Short mmCIF file of C-alpha atoms in Angstrom, two decimals:
data_model
loop_
_atom_site.label_atom_id
_atom_site.label_comp_id
_atom_site.label_asym_id
_atom_site.label_seq_id
_atom_site.Cartn_x
_atom_site.Cartn_y
_atom_site.Cartn_z
CA MET A 1 62.73 47.76 5.56
CA LYS A 2 65.36 46.47 3.17
CA VAL A 3 64.35 43.69 0.81
CA GLU A 4 67.87 42.67 -0.20
CA LYS A 5 68.83 39.04 -0.10
CA ILE A 6 69.55 37.82 3.39
CA SER A 7 71.02 34.42 4.05
CA GLU A 8 69.23 31.36 5.29
CA LEU A 9 71.49 31.33 8.34
CA THR A 10 70.13 34.79 9.21
CA THR A 11 66.51 33.70 8.91
CA SER A 12 67.29 30.65 11.05
CA ARG A 13 68.72 32.98 13.71
CA LEU A 14 65.63 35.19 13.53
CA SER A 15 63.56 32.06 14.19
CA VAL A 16 65.71 31.31 17.21
CA TYR A 17 65.31 34.90 18.54
CA LEU A 18 61.56 34.65 18.01
CA ARG A 19 61.45 31.42 20.03
CA CYS A 20 63.40 33.13 22.87
CA LEU A 21 61.13 36.19 22.83
CA GLU A 22 58.02 34.00 23.00
CA GLU A 23 59.47 32.28 26.05
CA LEU A 24 60.31 35.65 27.67
CA SER A 25 56.89 37.05 26.87
CA ALA A 26 55.18 33.98 28.33
CA SER A 27 57.12 34.44 31.58
CA GLY A 28 56.12 38.12 31.81
CA VAL A 29 59.40 39.81 30.78
CA ARG A 30 58.63 43.22 29.20
CA THR A 31 62.06 44.50 28.08
CA ILE A 32 65.47 42.92 27.51
CA SER A 33 68.89 44.08 26.32
CA SER A 34 70.84 42.24 23.64
CA GLU A 35 73.40 41.30 26.33
CA GLU A 36 70.76 39.76 28.61
CA LEU A 37 69.14 37.99 25.68
CA ALA A 38 72.53 36.58 24.67
CA ARG A 39 73.38 35.48 28.21
CA LYS A 40 69.99 33.91 28.91
CA PHE A 41 69.84 31.87 25.71
CA ARG A 42 73.58 31.43 25.03
CA LEU A 43 73.60 33.58 21.89
CA ASN A 44 76.03 36.21 20.59
CA SER A 45 74.97 39.76 21.55
CA ALA A 46 76.88 41.49 18.72
CA GLN A 47 75.27 39.11 16.24
CA ILE A 48 71.81 39.84 17.67
CA ARG A 49 72.34 43.60 17.28
CA LYS A 50 73.68 43.18 13.75
CA ASP A 51 70.86 40.88 12.63
CA LEU A 52 68.14 43.11 14.04
CA ALA A 53 69.73 46.38 12.86
CA TYR A 54 69.50 45.00 9.34
CA PHE A 55 65.72 45.20 9.52
CA GLY A 56 65.55 48.62 11.19
CA GLU A 57 66.25 50.04 14.62
CA PHE A 58 64.33 48.05 17.19
CA GLY A 59 66.39 48.74 20.32
CA VAL A 60 65.81 51.69 22.66
CA ARG A 61 68.86 53.22 24.37
CA GLY A 62 68.91 52.44 28.10
CA VAL A 63 65.95 50.07 27.79
CA GLY A 64 66.91 47.43 25.24
CA TYR A 65 64.17 45.75 23.25
CA TYR A 66 60.47 45.75 24.06
CA VAL A 67 59.84 42.00 24.09
CA ASP A 68 56.31 41.99 22.65
CA ASP A 69 57.04 44.63 19.99
CA LEU A 70 60.17 42.86 18.80
CA ARG A 71 58.34 39.54 18.75
CA GLU A 72 55.62 41.01 16.52
CA HIS A 73 58.24 42.61 14.24
CA LEU A 74 60.01 39.28 13.83
CA ARG A 75 56.75 37.46 13.18
CA ARG A 76 56.01 39.93 10.39
CA ILE A 77 59.55 39.76 8.90
CA LEU A 78 59.32 35.95 8.84
CA GLY A 79 55.86 36.11 7.25
CA LEU A 80 54.33 34.43 10.29
CA ASP A 81 51.44 36.88 10.59
CA LYS A 82 49.61 34.86 7.90
CA GLU A 83 48.56 31.22 7.72
CA HIS A 84 50.48 29.05 5.25
CA LYS A 85 49.02 25.89 3.77
CA VAL A 86 51.36 22.94 3.48
CA CYS A 87 51.16 19.61 1.70
CA ILE A 88 53.33 16.55 2.24
CA ILE A 89 54.30 14.30 -0.66
CA GLY A 90 55.06 10.75 0.40
CA ALA A 91 52.73 9.17 2.97
CA GLY A 92 55.39 6.83 4.35
CA ARG A 93 56.61 6.81 7.95
CA LEU A 94 58.24 10.26 7.86
CA GLY A 95 55.43 11.91 5.86
CA THR A 96 52.70 10.65 8.15
CA ALA A 97 54.80 11.52 11.21
CA LEU A 98 55.09 15.11 9.99
CA ALA A 99 51.34 15.30 9.19
CA ASP A 100 50.82 14.41 12.80
CA TYR A 101 53.65 16.55 14.27
CA ASN A 102 52.42 18.54 17.26
CA GLY A 103 54.91 21.36 16.69
CA PHE A 104 53.17 22.29 13.44
CA LYS A 105 49.75 22.24 15.10
CA LYS A 106 50.82 25.07 17.41
CA SER A 107 52.24 27.12 14.51
CA ASN A 108 50.63 29.03 11.64
CA PHE A 109 51.51 26.26 9.19
CA SER A 110 48.67 23.88 8.51
CA VAL A 111 49.10 20.60 6.72
CA VAL A 112 46.06 20.28 4.44
CA ALA A 113 46.97 17.30 2.23
CA LEU A 114 49.18 14.22 1.95
CA PHE A 115 49.98 12.70 -1.44
CA ASP A 116 51.09 9.23 -2.45
CA ILE A 117 50.93 6.91 -5.45
CA ASP A 118 50.23 3.77 -3.38
CA GLU A 119 46.57 2.78 -4.01
CA SER A 120 46.35 1.14 -0.58
CA LYS A 121 47.04 4.49 1.12
CA ILE A 122 45.00 6.85 -1.08
CA GLY A 123 41.68 7.88 0.51
CA LYS A 124 42.81 7.17 4.07
CA SER A 125 43.48 9.94 6.61
CA ILE A 126 46.19 10.71 9.16
CA GLY A 127 44.39 12.67 11.86
CA ASN A 128 42.45 15.25 9.83
CA VAL A 129 44.75 15.09 6.82
CA LYS A 130 43.54 13.09 3.83
CA ILE A 131 45.90 11.11 1.57
CA TYR A 132 45.27 12.04 -2.08
CA ASN A 133 46.45 10.45 -5.31
CA PHE A 134 49.57 12.27 -6.53
CA ALA A 135 47.95 12.21 -9.99
CA ASP A 136 45.54 14.87 -8.65
CA PHE A 137 48.36 17.05 -7.30
CA HIS A 138 47.84 20.15 -9.48
CA LYS A 139 44.09 20.18 -8.85
CA ILE A 140 44.37 19.89 -5.05
CA VAL A 141 47.17 22.51 -4.87
CA ARG A 142 44.90 24.97 -6.70
CA LEU A 143 41.78 24.11 -4.69
CA GLU A 144 43.50 24.23 -1.30
CA LYS A 145 45.77 27.20 -2.17
CA ILE A 146 48.86 25.25 -1.05
CA GLU A 147 52.04 27.37 -0.84
CA ILE A 148 54.60 24.97 0.66
CA ALA A 149 55.40 21.37 -0.30
CA VAL A 150 57.24 18.96 1.99
CA ILE A 151 58.96 16.09 0.16
CA THR A 152 59.32 12.82 2.08
CA VAL A 153 59.56 10.35 -0.81
CA PRO A 154 62.59 8.03 -1.27
CA ALA A 155 65.75 9.73 -2.57
CA TYR A 156 65.50 8.19 -6.06
CA ALA A 157 62.04 9.72 -6.63
CA ALA A 158 62.66 13.15 -5.09
CA GLN A 159 63.86 15.10 -8.14
CA GLN A 160 60.93 13.93 -10.24
CA VAL A 161 58.49 14.93 -7.48
CA LEU A 162 60.19 18.34 -7.15
CA ASP A 163 59.83 18.96 -10.90
CA GLU A 164 56.10 18.28 -10.60
CA VAL A 165 55.84 20.55 -7.54
CA VAL A 166 57.50 23.38 -9.47
CA ARG A 167 55.18 22.84 -12.46
CA ALA A 168 52.23 23.22 -10.08
CA GLY A 169 53.51 26.71 -9.23
CA ILE A 170 54.74 26.06 -5.68
CA LYS A 171 57.64 28.35 -4.70
CA ALA A 172 58.77 26.92 -1.36
CA VAL A 173 59.85 23.34 -0.74
CA LEU A 174 61.12 21.52 2.32
CA ASN A 175 62.99 18.37 1.29
CA PHE A 176 63.64 15.51 3.74
CA ALA A 177 64.97 13.13 1.09
CA PRO A 178 68.73 12.72 1.73
CA VAL A 179 69.73 14.01 -1.72
CA THR A 180 70.56 17.39 -3.29
CA LEU A 181 67.75 18.62 -5.54
CA ILE A 182 67.95 21.07 -8.41
CA ALA A 183 65.34 23.74 -9.10
CA ASP A 184 64.99 27.10 -10.80
CA ALA A 185 66.29 30.09 -8.80
CA SER A 186 62.72 31.37 -8.35
CA VAL A 187 61.94 28.34 -6.18
CA LYS A 188 63.35 27.95 -2.68
CA VAL A 189 64.27 24.39 -1.80
CA LYS A 190 65.44 23.78 1.75
CA THR A 191 66.85 20.33 2.42
CA VAL A 192 66.60 19.19 6.02
CA ASP A 193 69.43 16.84 6.81
CA LEU A 194 68.69 15.18 10.12
CA THR A 195 72.28 13.97 10.41
CA THR A 196 73.43 17.60 10.90
CA SER A 197 71.72 17.62 14.30
CA LEU A 198 73.45 14.40 15.27
CA GLU A 199 76.79 15.82 14.13
CA SER A 200 76.65 18.70 16.57
CA LEU A 201 76.01 16.17 19.37
CA SER A 202 78.93 14.13 18.14
CA TYR A 203 81.15 17.25 18.39
CA PHE A 204 79.99 17.64 21.98
CA LEU A 205 80.75 14.02 22.89
CA ASN A 206 84.23 14.60 21.47
CA GLN A 207 85.05 17.46 23.90
CA PRO A 208 86.76 17.16 27.28
CA VAL A 209 84.17 17.34 30.07
CA ASN A 210 85.04 20.92 31.16
CA GLY A 211 84.42 22.20 27.64
CA ARG A 212 80.85 21.02 27.67
CA ASP A 213 78.91 23.65 29.58
CA GLU A 214 78.53 26.13 26.74
CA MET B 1 93.58 22.89 18.69
CA LYS B 2 91.56 24.99 21.12
CA VAL B 3 89.01 23.21 23.25
CA GLU B 4 87.11 26.31 24.36
CA LYS B 5 83.36 26.36 24.08
CA ILE B 6 82.19 26.97 20.56
CA SER B 7 78.56 27.64 19.80
CA GLU B 8 76.05 25.26 18.34
CA LEU B 9 75.64 27.62 15.38
CA THR B 10 79.36 27.14 14.62
CA THR B 11 79.13 23.36 14.74
CA SER B 12 76.08 23.53 12.45
CA ARG B 13 78.11 25.60 9.98
CA LEU B 14 80.99 23.10 10.17
CA SER B 15 78.47 20.39 9.26
CA VAL B 16 77.37 22.46 6.27
CA TYR B 17 80.99 22.97 5.13
CA LEU B 18 81.61 19.25 5.49
CA ARG B 19 78.59 18.47 3.29
CA CYS B 20 79.91 20.92 0.63
CA LEU B 21 83.41 19.44 0.75
CA GLU B 22 82.01 15.93 0.36
CA GLU B 23 80.14 17.07 -2.73
CA LEU B 24 83.28 18.74 -4.15
CA SER B 25 85.42 15.71 -3.41
CA ALA B 26 82.90 13.40 -5.12
CA SER B 27 83.01 15.56 -8.24
CA GLY B 28 86.82 15.47 -8.30
CA VAL B 29 87.64 19.00 -7.07
CA ARG B 30 91.07 18.99 -5.35
CA THR B 31 91.46 22.56 -4.02
CA ILE B 32 89.08 25.47 -3.40
CA SER B 33 89.37 29.02 -2.06
CA SER B 34 86.99 30.33 0.61
CA GLU B 35 85.56 32.73 -2.02
CA GLU B 36 84.79 29.93 -4.49
CA LEU B 37 83.36 27.78 -1.70
CA ALA B 38 81.14 30.68 -0.65
CA ARG B 39 80.00 31.43 -4.19
CA LYS B 40 79.32 27.84 -5.10
CA PHE B 41 77.26 27.04 -2.00
CA ARG B 42 75.91 30.53 -1.24
CA LEU B 43 77.84 30.88 2.01
CA ASN B 44 79.77 33.79 3.55
CA SER B 45 83.51 33.65 2.74
CA ALA B 46 84.62 35.77 5.73
CA GLN B 47 82.60 33.52 8.02
CA ILE B 48 84.17 30.41 6.49
CA ARG B 49 87.69 31.79 7.08
CA LYS B 50 86.81 32.80 10.64
CA ASP B 51 85.20 29.46 11.53
CA LEU B 52 88.09 27.43 10.13
CA ALA B 53 90.83 29.68 11.53
CA TYR B 54 89.41 28.96 14.97
CA PHE B 55 90.52 25.35 14.66
CA GLY B 56 93.93 26.07 13.16
CA GLU B 57 95.29 27.27 9.83
CA PHE B 58 93.91 25.06 7.08
CA GLY B 59 94.25 27.37 4.08
CA VAL B 60 97.35 27.62 1.87
CA ARG B 61 98.18 31.02 0.38
CA GLY B 62 97.54 31.09 -3.38
CA VAL B 63 95.93 27.63 -3.32
CA GLY B 64 93.02 27.82 -0.89
CA TYR B 65 92.00 24.67 0.92
CA TYR B 66 92.89 21.11 -0.02
CA VAL B 67 89.39 19.61 -0.26
CA ASP B 68 90.15 16.10 1.03
CA ASP B 69 92.44 17.30 3.84
CA LEU B 70 89.94 19.86 5.07
CA ARG B 71 87.14 17.31 4.90
CA GLU B 72 89.13 14.90 7.08
CA HIS B 73 89.98 17.71 9.54
CA LEU B 74 86.31 18.63 9.85
CA ARG B 75 85.28 15.00 10.29
CA ARG B 76 87.76 14.72 13.16
CA ILE B 77 86.68 18.03 14.76
CA LEU B 78 83.04 16.91 14.63
CA GLY B 79 83.94 13.50 16.09
CA LEU B 80 82.80 11.78 12.89
CA ASP B 81 85.86 9.59 12.59
CA LYS B 82 84.23 7.20 15.07
CA GLU B 83 80.95 5.32 15.00
CA HIS B 84 78.27 6.51 17.43
CA LYS B 85 75.49 4.26 18.64
CA VAL B 86 72.08 5.83 18.86
CA CYS B 87 68.79 4.75 20.42
CA ILE B 88 65.33 6.17 19.78
CA ILE B 89 62.78 6.39 22.57
CA GLY B 90 59.20 6.37 21.32
CA ALA B 91 58.36 3.90 18.54
CA GLY B 92 55.52 6.03 17.13
CA ARG B 93 55.40 7.45 13.59
CA LEU B 94 58.36 9.80 14.00
CA GLY B 95 60.51 7.34 15.96
CA THR B 96 60.05 4.53 13.46
CA ALA B 97 60.57 6.98 10.56
CA LEU B 98 63.92 8.01 12.06
CA ALA B 99 64.95 4.38 12.68
CA ASP B 100 64.39 3.87 8.97
CA TYR B 101 65.88 7.21 7.79
CA ASN B 102 68.23 6.67 4.89
CA GLY B 103 70.33 9.73 5.74
CA PHE B 104 71.48 8.03 8.97
CA LYS B 105 72.35 4.83 7.14
CA LYS B 106 74.94 6.68 5.06
CA SER B 107 76.44 8.34 8.16
CA ASN B 108 78.51 7.03 11.05
CA PHE B 109 75.51 7.09 13.39
CA SER B 110 73.85 3.75 13.77
CA VAL B 111 70.48 3.28 15.37
CA VAL B 112 70.79 0.13 17.48
CA ALA B 113 67.57 0.18 19.52
CA LEU B 114 64.05 1.57 19.71
CA PHE B 115 62.20 1.78 23.04
CA ASP B 116 58.53 1.98 23.87
CA ILE B 117 56.15 1.11 26.71
CA ASP B 118 53.41 -0.18 24.40
CA GLU B 119 53.24 -4.01 24.80
CA SER B 120 51.90 -4.39 21.25
CA LYS B 121 55.08 -2.83 19.80
CA ILE B 122 57.73 -4.40 22.05
CA GLY B 123 59.60 -7.28 20.38
CA LYS B 124 58.82 -6.13 16.83
CA SER B 125 61.48 -4.68 14.52
CA ILE B 126 61.71 -1.70 12.15
CA GLY B 127 64.17 -2.81 9.49
CA ASN B 128 67.02 -4.23 11.60
CA VAL B 129 66.17 -2.22 14.70
CA LYS B 130 64.37 -4.04 17.49
CA ILE B 131 61.78 -2.37 19.73
CA TYR B 132 62.65 -2.96 23.40
CA ASN B 133 60.66 -2.42 26.56
CA PHE B 134 61.64 0.96 28.06
CA ALA B 135 61.77 -0.85 31.42
CA ASP B 136 64.99 -2.49 30.13
CA PHE B 137 66.50 0.85 29.06
CA HIS B 138 69.53 0.93 31.43
CA LYS B 139 70.48 -2.66 30.61
CA ILE B 140 70.32 -2.21 26.81
CA VAL B 141 72.22 1.12 26.94
CA ARG B 142 75.03 -0.62 28.81
CA LEU B 143 75.04 -3.73 26.60
CA GLU B 144 74.93 -1.81 23.30
CA LYS B 145 77.23 1.03 24.48
CA ILE B 146 74.66 3.65 23.39
CA GLU B 147 75.97 7.25 23.48
CA ILE B 148 73.12 9.25 21.96
CA ALA B 149 69.39 9.14 22.73
CA VAL B 150 66.74 10.51 20.38
CA ILE B 151 63.46 11.39 22.11
CA THR B 152 60.29 11.09 20.01
CA VAL B 153 57.71 10.56 22.74
CA PRO B 154 54.72 12.92 23.18
CA ALA B 155 55.56 16.31 24.74
CA TYR B 156 53.96 15.48 28.11
CA ALA B 157 56.22 12.45 28.60
CA ALA B 158 59.48 13.94 27.30
CA GLN B 159 60.93 15.38 30.54
CA GLN B 160 60.37 12.13 32.42
CA VAL B 161 62.06 10.18 29.62
CA LEU B 162 64.98 12.64 29.59
CA ASP B 163 65.48 12.20 33.36
CA GLU B 164 65.71 8.44 32.82
CA VAL B 165 68.14 8.92 29.90
CA VAL B 166 70.39 11.06 32.10
CA ARG B 167 70.25 8.48 34.93
CA ALA B 168 71.45 5.87 32.41
CA GLY B 169 74.58 7.98 31.86
CA ILE B 170 73.84 9.25 28.34
CA LYS B 171 75.40 12.68 27.66
CA ALA B 172 73.93 13.65 24.27
CA VAL B 173 70.23 13.89 23.50
CA LEU B 174 68.33 14.89 20.39
CA ASN B 175 64.78 15.90 21.32
CA PHE B 176 61.98 16.02 18.74
CA ALA B 177 59.20 16.60 21.29
CA PRO B 178 57.98 20.19 20.82
CA VAL B 179 58.82 21.23 24.38
CA THR B 180 61.81 22.73 26.19
CA LEU B 181 63.54 20.14 28.39
CA ILE B 182 65.73 20.72 31.41
CA ALA B 183 68.91 18.77 32.12
CA ASP B 184 72.17 19.11 33.99
CA ALA B 185 74.87 21.20 32.23
CA SER B 186 76.98 18.07 31.71
CA VAL B 187 74.31 16.73 29.32
CA LYS B 188 73.80 18.26 25.88
CA VAL B 189 70.15 18.36 24.84
CA LYS B 190 69.46 19.58 21.32
CA THR B 191 65.82 20.19 20.51
CA VAL B 192 64.96 19.90 16.83
CA ASP B 193 62.07 22.20 16.05
CA LEU B 194 60.80 21.30 12.61
CA THR B 195 58.80 24.55 12.42
CA THR B 196 62.08 26.55 12.20
CA SER B 197 62.68 25.11 8.72
CA LEU B 198 59.19 26.09 7.63
CA GLU B 199 59.72 29.59 9.02
CA SER B 200 62.65 30.29 6.74
CA LEU B 201 60.49 29.24 3.77
CA SER B 202 57.76 31.53 5.00
CA TYR B 203 60.25 34.45 5.03
CA PHE B 204 61.10 33.63 1.43
CA LEU B 205 57.44 33.56 0.33
CA ASN B 206 57.10 36.98 1.95
CA GLN B 207 59.76 38.60 -0.28
CA PRO B 208 59.22 40.39 -3.60
CA VAL B 209 60.18 38.07 -6.46
CA ASN B 210 63.50 39.80 -7.26
CA GLY B 211 64.71 39.30 -3.69
CA ARG B 212 64.40 35.55 -4.00
CA ASP B 213 67.48 34.41 -5.85
CA GLU B 214 69.88 34.41 -2.91
#
């Protein structure tokens, strides 16, 4: 398997394929061609073949893909065959909402700690997740073997928090603060901009009605 | 300009380009080639040219793109030259976090109403956004001219809420409930799965260190 750089858009597509395969598997489908997969989930079949070919030859001529095999391959490529421990920094509305997010509960990501600097929040819990003092960040990261940090602090505090996260040795960061953050190239910072989702809806509202059934 | 169906992945990329152009414009850059744009923001230059060519010829030979012109074109394509009114159904942690999300405040999406069925929440406000009784949904949608509904209710209630949203005539829905929802083809439902973002970080953690600086 190649270990060259692949783009974030590619990994996002692999996530989408994985989601489709899980749905197919759950409904008992054993094999599927790239064309069927594309038609069923409104994807691009050439893109599917290209993306998957990059990681090796998964398709079988005349059969297509074995749904369960491909699903397991993708899980392994995405590193989803292991559990990943996650912490959330900022126990405000968004941080506590994410600690409680049901989608994560079904995944192999487990939120093990929330951090804040507000004394009135420290020591409380959201579900099973305790809110710690951010002053103890390094210690808890080490103890809990945390690999991923989610930043949900206000925009003005986000860069400072990220610097601390990097000093604690964390290499993967999901940032919800609406601001661009700067980190060393050895650290992956993914900023989630929730307005992007609204923008694709706005595009749709802008289309004539017959252009809508994509 | 063509009005054929374009995929959601394309509109997401247009959103990304727009974000880059806004950053360039803010730092005083007047023109940029697709290659520079790609290098600066780690995108694919051939993909940029292909995506933009689809909507007409924006580039100028020997110059590249005029940053401000292209930004305005993209804003118009994405329907961002108008304000869109948004409501959020489910005034729990995630719903109230979104009502308060700073990223939306800077955009042309304005959250004008929250809805819930919990008597203890109805009548309260989150910032400037009032929590209404979901029983009054149709009336408020009409009064406030709401175009987009964001669903943040628990998974088990989401389909029922979506059916009501569709009956109220709303055509664009952003769903945060971790469940696949079914609607008529004339309604666009975009499900935001927050685990997808974590999955691309997980892929990154899985790579040897020298493969990380993409």
